[in-house]
Coordinates of C-alpha atoms and ligand atoms in Angstrom, one line a residue:
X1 CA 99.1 -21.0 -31.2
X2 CA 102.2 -19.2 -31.4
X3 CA 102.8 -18.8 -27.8
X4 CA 106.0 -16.3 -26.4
X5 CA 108.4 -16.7 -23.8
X6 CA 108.8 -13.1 -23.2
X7 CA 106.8 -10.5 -24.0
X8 CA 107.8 -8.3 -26.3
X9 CA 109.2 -4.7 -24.8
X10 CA 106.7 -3.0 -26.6
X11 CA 103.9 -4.1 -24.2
X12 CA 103.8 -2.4 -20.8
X13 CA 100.4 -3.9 -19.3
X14 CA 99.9 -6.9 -18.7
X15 CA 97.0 -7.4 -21.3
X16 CA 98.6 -6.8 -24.1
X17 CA 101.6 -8.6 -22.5
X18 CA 99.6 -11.6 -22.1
X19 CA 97.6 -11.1 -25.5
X20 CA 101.1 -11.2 -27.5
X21 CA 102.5 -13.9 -25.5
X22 CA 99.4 -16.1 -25.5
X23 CA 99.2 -15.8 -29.4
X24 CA 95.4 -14.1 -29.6
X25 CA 96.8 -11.1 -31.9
X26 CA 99.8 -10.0 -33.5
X27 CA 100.5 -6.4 -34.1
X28 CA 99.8 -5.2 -38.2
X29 CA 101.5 -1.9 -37.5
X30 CA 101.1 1.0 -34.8
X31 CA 97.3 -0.1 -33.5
X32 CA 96.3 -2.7 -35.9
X33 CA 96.0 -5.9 -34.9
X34 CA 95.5 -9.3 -36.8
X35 CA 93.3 -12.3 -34.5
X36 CA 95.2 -15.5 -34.3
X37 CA 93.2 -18.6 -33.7
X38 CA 92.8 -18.5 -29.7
X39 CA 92.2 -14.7 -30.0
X40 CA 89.6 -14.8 -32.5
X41 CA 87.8 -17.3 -30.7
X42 CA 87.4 -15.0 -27.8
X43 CA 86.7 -12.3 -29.4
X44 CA 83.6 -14.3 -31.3
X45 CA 82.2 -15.5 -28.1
X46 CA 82.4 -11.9 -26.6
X47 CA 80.5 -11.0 -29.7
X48 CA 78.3 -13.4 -29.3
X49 CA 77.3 -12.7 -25.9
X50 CA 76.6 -8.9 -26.8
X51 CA 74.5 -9.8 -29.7
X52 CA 72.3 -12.1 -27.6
X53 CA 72.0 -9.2 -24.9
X54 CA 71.0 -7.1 -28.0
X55 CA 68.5 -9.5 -29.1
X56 CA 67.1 -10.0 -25.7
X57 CA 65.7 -6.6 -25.8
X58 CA 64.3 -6.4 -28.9
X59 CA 67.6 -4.6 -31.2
X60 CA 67.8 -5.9 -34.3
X61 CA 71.0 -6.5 -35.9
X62 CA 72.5 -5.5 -38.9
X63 CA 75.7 -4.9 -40.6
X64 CA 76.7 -1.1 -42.1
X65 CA 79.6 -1.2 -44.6
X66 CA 82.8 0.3 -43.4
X67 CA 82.8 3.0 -46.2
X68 CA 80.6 6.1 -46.0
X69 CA 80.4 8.6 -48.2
X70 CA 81.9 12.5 -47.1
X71 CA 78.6 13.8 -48.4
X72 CA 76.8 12.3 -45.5
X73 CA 78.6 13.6 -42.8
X74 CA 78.2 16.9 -44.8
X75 CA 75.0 16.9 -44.0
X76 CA 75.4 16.6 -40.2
X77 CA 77.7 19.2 -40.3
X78 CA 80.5 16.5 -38.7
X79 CA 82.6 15.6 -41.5
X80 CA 84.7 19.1 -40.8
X81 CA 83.9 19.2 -36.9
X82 CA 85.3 15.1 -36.6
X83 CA 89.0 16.0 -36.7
X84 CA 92.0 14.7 -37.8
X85 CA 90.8 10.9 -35.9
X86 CA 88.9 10.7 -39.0
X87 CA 90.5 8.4 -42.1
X88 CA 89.4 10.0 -45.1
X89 CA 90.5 9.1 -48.9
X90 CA 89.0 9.3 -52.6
X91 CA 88.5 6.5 -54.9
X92 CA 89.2 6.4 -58.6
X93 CA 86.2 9.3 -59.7
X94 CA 87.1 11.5 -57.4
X95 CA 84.7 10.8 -54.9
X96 CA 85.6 11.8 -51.2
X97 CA 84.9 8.7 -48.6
X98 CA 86.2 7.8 -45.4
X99 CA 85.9 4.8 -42.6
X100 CA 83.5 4.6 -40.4
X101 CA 84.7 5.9 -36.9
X102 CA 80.9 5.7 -35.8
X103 CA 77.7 5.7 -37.8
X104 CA 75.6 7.8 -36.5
X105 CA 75.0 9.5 -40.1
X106 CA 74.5 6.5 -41.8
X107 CA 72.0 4.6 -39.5
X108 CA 70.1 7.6 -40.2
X109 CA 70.6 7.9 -43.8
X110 CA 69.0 4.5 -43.9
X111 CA 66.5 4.9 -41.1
X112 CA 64.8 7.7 -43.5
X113 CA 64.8 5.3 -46.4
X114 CA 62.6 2.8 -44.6
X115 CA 60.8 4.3 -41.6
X116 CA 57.8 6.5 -42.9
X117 CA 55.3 6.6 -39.5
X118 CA 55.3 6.9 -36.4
X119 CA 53.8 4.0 -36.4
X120 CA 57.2 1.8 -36.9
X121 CA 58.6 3.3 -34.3
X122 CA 60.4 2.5 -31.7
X123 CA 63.1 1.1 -34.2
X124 CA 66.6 -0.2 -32.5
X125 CA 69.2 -1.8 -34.6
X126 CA 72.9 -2.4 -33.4
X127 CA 75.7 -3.8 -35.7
X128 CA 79.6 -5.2 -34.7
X129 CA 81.8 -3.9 -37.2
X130 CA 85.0 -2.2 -37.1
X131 CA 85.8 1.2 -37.2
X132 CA 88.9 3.2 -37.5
X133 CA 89.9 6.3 -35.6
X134 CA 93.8 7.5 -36.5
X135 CA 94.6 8.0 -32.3
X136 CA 97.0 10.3 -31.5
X137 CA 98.5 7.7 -29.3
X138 CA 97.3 4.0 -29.7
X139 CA 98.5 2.1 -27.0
X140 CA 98.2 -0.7 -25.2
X141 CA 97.7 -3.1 -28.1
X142 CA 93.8 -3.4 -28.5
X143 CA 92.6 -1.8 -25.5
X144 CA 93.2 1.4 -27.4
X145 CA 93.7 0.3 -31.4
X146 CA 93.2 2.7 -34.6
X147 CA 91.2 -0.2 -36.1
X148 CA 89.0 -2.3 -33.7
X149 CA 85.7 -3.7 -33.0
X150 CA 82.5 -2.3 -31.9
X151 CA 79.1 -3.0 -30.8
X152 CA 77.1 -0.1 -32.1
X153 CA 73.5 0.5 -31.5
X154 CA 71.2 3.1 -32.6
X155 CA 67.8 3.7 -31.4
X156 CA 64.5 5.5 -32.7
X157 CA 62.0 6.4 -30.5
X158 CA 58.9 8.6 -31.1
X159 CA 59.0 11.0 -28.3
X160 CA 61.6 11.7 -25.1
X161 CA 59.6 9.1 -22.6
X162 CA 59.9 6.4 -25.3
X163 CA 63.9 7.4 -25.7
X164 CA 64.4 7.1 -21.9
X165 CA 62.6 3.3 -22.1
X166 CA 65.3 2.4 -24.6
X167 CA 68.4 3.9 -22.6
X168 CA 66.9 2.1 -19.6
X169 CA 66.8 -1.2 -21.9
X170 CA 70.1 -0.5 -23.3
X171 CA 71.2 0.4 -19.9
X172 CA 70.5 -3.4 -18.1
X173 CA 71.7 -5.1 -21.2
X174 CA 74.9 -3.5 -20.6
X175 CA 75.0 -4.6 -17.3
X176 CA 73.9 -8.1 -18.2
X177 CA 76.3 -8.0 -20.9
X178 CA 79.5 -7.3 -18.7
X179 CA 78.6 -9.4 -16.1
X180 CA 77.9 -12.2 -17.7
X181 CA 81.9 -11.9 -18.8
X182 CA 83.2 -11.8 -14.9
X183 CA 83.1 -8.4 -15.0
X184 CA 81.9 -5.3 -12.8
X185 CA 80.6 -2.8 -14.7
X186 CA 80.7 0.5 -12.7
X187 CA 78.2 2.9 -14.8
X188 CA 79.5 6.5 -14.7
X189 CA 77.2 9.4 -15.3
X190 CA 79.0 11.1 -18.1
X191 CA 76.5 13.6 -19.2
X192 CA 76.1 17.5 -18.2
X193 CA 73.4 16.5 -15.8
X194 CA 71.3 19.3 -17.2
X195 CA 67.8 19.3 -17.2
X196 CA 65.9 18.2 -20.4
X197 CA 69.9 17.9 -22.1
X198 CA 71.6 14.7 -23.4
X199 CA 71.7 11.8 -20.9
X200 CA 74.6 9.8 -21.3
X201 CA 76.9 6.9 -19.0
X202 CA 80.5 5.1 -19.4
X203 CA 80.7 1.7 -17.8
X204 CA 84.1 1.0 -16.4
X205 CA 85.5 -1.7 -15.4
X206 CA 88.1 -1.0 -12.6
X207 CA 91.7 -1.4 -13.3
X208 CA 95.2 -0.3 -12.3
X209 CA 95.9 0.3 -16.0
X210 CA 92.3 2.2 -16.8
X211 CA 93.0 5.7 -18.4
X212 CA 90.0 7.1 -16.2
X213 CA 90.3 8.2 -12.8
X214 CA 86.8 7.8 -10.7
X215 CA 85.4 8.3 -7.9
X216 CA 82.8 6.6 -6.9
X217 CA 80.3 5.5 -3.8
X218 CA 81.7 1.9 -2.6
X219 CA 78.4 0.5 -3.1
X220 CA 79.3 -0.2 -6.9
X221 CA 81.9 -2.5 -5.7
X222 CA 79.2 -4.9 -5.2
X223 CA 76.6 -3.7 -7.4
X224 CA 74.9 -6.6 -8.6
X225 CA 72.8 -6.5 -5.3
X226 CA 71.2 -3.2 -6.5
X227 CA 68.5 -2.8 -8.9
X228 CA 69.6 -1.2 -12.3
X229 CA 67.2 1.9 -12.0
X230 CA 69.5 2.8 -8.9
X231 CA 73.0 2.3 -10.4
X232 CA 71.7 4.7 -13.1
X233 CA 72.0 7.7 -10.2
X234 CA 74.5 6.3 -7.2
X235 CA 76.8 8.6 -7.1
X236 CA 80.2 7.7 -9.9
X237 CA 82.1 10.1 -11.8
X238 CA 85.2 10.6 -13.6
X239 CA 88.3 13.2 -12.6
X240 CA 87.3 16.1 -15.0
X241 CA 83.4 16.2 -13.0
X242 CA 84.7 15.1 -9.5
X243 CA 84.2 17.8 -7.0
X244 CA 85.1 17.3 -3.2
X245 CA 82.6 20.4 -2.7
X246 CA 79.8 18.8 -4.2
X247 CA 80.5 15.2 -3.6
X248 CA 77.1 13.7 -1.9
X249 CA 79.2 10.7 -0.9
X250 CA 80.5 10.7 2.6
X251 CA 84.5 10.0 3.1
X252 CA 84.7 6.7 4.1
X253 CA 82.1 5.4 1.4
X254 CA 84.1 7.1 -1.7
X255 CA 86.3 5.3 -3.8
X256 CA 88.6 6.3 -6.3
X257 CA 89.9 3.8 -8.8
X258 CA 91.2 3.3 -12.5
X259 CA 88.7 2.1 -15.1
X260 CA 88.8 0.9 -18.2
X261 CA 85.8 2.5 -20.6
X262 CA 84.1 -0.6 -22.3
X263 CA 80.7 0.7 -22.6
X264 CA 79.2 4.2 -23.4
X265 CA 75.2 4.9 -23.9
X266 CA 74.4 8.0 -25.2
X267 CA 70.6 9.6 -25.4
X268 CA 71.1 13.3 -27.3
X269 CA 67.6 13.4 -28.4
X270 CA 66.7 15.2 -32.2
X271 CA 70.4 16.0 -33.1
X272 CA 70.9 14.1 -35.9
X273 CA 67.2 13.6 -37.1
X274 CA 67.2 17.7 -37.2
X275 CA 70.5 18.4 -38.6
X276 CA 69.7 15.9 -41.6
X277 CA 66.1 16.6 -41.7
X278 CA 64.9 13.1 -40.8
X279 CA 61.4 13.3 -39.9
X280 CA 58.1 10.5 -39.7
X281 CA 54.5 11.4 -39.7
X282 CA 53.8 11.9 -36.2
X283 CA 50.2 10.9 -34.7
X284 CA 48.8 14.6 -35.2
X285 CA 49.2 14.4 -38.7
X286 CA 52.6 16.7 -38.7
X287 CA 55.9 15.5 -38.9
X288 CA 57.8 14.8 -36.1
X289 CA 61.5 14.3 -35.7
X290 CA 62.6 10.7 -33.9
X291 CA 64.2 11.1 -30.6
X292 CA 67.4 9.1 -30.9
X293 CA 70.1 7.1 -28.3
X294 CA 73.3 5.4 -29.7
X295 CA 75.6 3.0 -27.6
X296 CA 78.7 1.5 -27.7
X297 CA 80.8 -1.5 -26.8
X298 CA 84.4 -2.2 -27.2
X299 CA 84.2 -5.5 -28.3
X300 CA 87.6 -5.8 -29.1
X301 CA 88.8 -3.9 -26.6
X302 CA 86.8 -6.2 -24.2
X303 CA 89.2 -9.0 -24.6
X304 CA 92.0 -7.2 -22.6
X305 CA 89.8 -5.3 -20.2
X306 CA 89.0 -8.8 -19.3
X307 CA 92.1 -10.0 -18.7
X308 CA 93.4 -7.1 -17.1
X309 CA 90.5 -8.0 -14.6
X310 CA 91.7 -12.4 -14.4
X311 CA 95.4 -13.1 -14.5
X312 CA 98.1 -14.6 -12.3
X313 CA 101.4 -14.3 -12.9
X314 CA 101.6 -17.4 -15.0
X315 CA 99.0 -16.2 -17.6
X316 CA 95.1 -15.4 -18.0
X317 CA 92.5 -16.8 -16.6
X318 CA 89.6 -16.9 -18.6
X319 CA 85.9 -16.8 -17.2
X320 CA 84.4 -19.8 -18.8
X321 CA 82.3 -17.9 -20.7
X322 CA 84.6 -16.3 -23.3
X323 CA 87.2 -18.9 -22.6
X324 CA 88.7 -20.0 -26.4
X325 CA 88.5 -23.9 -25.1
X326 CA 86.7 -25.2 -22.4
X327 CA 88.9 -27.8 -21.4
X328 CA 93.0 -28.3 -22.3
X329 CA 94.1 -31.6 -23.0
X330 CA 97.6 -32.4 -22.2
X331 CA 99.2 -35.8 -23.1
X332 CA 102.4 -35.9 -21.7
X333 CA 103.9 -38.5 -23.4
X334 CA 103.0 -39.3 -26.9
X335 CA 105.5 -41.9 -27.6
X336 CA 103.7 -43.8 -24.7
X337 CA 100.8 -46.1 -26.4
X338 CA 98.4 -46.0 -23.5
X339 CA 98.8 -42.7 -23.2
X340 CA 97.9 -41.6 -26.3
X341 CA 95.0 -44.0 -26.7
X342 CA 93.5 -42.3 -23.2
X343 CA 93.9 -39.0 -24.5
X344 CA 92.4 -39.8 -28.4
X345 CA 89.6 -41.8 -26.5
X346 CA 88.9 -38.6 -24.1
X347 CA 89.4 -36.0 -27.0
X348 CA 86.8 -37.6 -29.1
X349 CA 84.2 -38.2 -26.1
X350 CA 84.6 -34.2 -24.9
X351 CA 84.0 -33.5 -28.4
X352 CA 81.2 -35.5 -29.2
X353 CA 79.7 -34.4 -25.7
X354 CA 80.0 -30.7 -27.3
X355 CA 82.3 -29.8 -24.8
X356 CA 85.2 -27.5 -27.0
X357 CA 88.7 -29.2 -25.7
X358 CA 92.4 -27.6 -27.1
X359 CA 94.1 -31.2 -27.8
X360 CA 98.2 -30.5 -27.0
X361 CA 99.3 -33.5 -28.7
X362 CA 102.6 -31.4 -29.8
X363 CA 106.1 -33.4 -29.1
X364 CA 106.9 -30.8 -26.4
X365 CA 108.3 -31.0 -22.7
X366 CA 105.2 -31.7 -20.2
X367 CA 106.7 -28.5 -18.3
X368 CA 106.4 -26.4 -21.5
X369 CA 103.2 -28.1 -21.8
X370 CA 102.3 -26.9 -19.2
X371 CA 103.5 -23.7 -18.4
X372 CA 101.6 -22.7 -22.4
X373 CA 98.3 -24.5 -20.6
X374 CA 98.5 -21.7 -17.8
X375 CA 99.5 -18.9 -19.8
X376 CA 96.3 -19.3 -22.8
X377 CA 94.2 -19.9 -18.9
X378 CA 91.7 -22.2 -20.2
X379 CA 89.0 -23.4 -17.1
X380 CA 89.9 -26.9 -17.0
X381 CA 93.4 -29.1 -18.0
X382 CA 93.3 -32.1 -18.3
X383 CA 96.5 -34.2 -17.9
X384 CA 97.4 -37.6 -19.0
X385 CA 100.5 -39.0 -17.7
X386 CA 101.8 -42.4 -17.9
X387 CA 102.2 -42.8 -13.9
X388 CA 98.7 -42.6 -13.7
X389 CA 97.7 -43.9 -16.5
X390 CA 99.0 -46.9 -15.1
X391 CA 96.6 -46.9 -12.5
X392 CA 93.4 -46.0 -15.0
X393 CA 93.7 -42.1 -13.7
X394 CA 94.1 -38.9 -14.9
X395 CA 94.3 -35.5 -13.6
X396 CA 92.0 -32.3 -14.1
X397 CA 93.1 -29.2 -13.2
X398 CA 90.9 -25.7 -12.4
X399 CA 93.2 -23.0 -13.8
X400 CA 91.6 -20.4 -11.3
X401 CA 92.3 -22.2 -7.6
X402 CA 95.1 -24.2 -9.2
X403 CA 93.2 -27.6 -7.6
X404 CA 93.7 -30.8 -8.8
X405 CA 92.0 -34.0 -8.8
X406 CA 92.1 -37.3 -9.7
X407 CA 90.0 -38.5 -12.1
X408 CA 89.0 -41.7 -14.2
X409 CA 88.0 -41.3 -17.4
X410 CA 84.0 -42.3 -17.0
X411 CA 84.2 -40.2 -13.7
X412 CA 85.7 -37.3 -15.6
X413 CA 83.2 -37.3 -18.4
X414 CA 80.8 -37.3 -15.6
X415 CA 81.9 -34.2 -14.2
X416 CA 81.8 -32.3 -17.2
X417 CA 78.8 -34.1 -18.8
X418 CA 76.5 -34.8 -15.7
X419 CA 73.7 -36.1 -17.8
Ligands
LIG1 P1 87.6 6.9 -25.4 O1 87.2 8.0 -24.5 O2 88.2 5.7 -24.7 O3 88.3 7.4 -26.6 P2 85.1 7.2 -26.9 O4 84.3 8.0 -26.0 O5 85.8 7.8 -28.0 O6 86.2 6.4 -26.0 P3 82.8 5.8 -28.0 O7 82.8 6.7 -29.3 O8 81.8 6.0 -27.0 O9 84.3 5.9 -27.3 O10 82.9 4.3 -28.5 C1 82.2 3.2 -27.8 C2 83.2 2.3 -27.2 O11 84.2 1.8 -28.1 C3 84.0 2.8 -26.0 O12 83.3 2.8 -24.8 C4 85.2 2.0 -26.0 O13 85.0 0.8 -25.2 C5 85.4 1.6 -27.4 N1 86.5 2.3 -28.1 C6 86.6 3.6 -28.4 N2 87.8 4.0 -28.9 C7 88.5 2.8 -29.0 C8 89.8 2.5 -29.4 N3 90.6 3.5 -30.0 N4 90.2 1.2 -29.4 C9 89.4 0.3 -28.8 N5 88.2 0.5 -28.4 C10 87.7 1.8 -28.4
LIG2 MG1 87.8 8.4 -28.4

């Protein structure tokens, strides 16, 4: 936990401020990171949450290797069209290859290994894996990184009703997905809005420090009132598509806010399946080419989207679930024998009641202690002192109202273990 004072100069929001001085990453070179402990454990749980939203609407996972082959995205006719973002190299024969900035190619490449008949269709897989795009301008440590880590789905549907069931499936995981991480997705209608064309949204998560500008209808601000078929059409776009003509939200309901991109579903139909002349035998007997959806998430980028949405101005304050630790345990005083004996005794109960506790048994001030508690923002400290301790109490603090309360020990495993 190799927590900074400062931050370094470098960092100009207060993510990546907090990010560096917390210890979660430290910079490889321009927009590569390297997870530290506390980082990595965020970053696992956010991952972990995605997957199960994944799961919970029948995407299977799977894991694409982060070298493809140039001859695949010759046959989409991307590998020229993909720019100078893409990171291409040969090996030893000769060969031309490249990392993955998105695998749209090879999902399908594989798709049309396996998947015969329209029979196994719908087919939705989704994978976390890093990619690498060369930026022009990586900033703001991992909120925009050349190598970072990303939910990608890709989905296989039989005919355009079936694809708009998965984007719709996709669509409230995402929402589930983002909320259940204390944040509020804003979903922003990204697509041409043509009829029959490709259907696509960005969620955003509102933030001084977003790259987007948006406008959008204040009832987003408190969206998880509405049902998800609505926030698929109330009325948010970004600068480019915003038009004061056209706008069919009255003045005093329109917003206008920075966002952070975390989320992008995409529905663009037989483009790929064409180009590469995927097809399955369709119920008629003749071919048919799969109508297909892909969606991202910026897992990595996540991790400071959410803390540019919960800080103070001593630290982060982590929404319990993607919180490294649960609980921080802070002995004050480890020369003190009862001290120490209250804190072993309470590490090992939290522990064995499954409850994941960051033990600060370090020989350090109890204000520098404390002031690394606030700044990694775990939910819950604990404190033992040797006032209190005197008098068979200990303290807990919440990190996000600052409260604290006295505690015993069997009342304070009560609180956290109700049972
Ligand atoms: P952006 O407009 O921010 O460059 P994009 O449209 O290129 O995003 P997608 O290709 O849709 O992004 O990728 C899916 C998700 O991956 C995005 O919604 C975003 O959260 C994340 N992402 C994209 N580029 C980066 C990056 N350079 N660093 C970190 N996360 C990224
Ligand atoms: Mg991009």
């Amino acid at each position: 936990m190799p927590t900074l004072k400062e931050a370094p100069a470098e960092a100009t929001i207060v993510s990546h401020q907090l990010m560096l001085r917390a210890g979660l990453v430290t910079q490889t070179t321009a927009g590569i990171y390297s997870w530290l402990p506390l980082g990595l454990r965020t970053l696992t749980k956010v991952a972990k949450i995605i997957s199960e939203e994944q799961e919970a609407i029948g995407a299977n996972q799977v894991l694409l290797s982060t070298v493809q082959p140039a001859k695949l995205w010759l046959a989409s006719g991307r590998y020229n069209s993909y720019g100078e973002e893409m990171l291409r190299f040969k090996d030893r024969r000769d060969h031309e290859l490249l990392y993955g900035p998105t695998n749209e190619e090879q999902v399908t490449d594989i798709f049309q290994r396996f998947v015969k008949s329209y029979r196994q269709l719908p087919q939705n897989l989704f994978q976390i894996q890093w990619k690498f795009r060369d930026e022009i301008r990586p900033r703001f440590g991992v909120m925009r990184g050349r190598e970072f880590l990303m939910k990608d789905g890709y989905s296989f549907d039989i005919d355009k009703a079936g694809a708009e069931r998965t984007y719709q499936a996709v669509f409230g995981s995402y929402l589930k997905t983002f909320r259940r991480m204390g944040l509020t997705p804003i979903p922003v209608r990204a697509d041409s809005g043509a009829i029959g064309g490709d259907m696509s949204h960005e969620f955003q998560i509102l933030a001084e420090t977003g790259e987007s500008l948006l406008y959008y209808d204040a009832v987003l601000d408190n969206s998880e009132q509405t049902k998800h078929e609505d926030l698929t059409s109330i009325y948010a776009v970004a600068e480019e598509k915003y038009d004061p003509r056209t706008c069919p939200v009255p003045e005093q309901r329109l917003r206008q806010s920075r966002g952070i991109e975390v989320g992008h579903v995409f529905y663009f139909g037989t483009k790929y399946t064409k180009s590469m002349g995927v097809s399955v035998m369709g119920p008629e007997g003749t071919p048919i080419y799969p109508e297909m959806g892909s969606y991202g998430i910026g897992v990595s980028r996540l991790v400071g989207a959410i803390i540019e949405s919960s800080h103070d101005k001593n630290g982060i304050i982590w929404p319990e679930s993607v919180a490294p630790f649960h609980v921080g345990l802070v002995n004050f005083q480890e020369e003190d024998i009862s001290c120490k004996e209250i804190a072993e005794t309470l590490y090992g109960r939290l522990c064995a009641a499954n409850i994941s506790v960051l033990y600060d048994d370090r020989p350090e001030r109890p204000g520098v202690k404390l002031a690394n508690m606030d700044l990694i923002g775990l939910p819950w400290q604990i404190w033992v002192g040797p006032q209190k301790a005197a008098q068979g109490k200990i303290e807990l603090k919440k990190r996000s109202t600052g409260r604290v309360q006295e505690h015993t020990s069997e009342s304070l495993m009560n609180f956290f273990q109700p049972l």
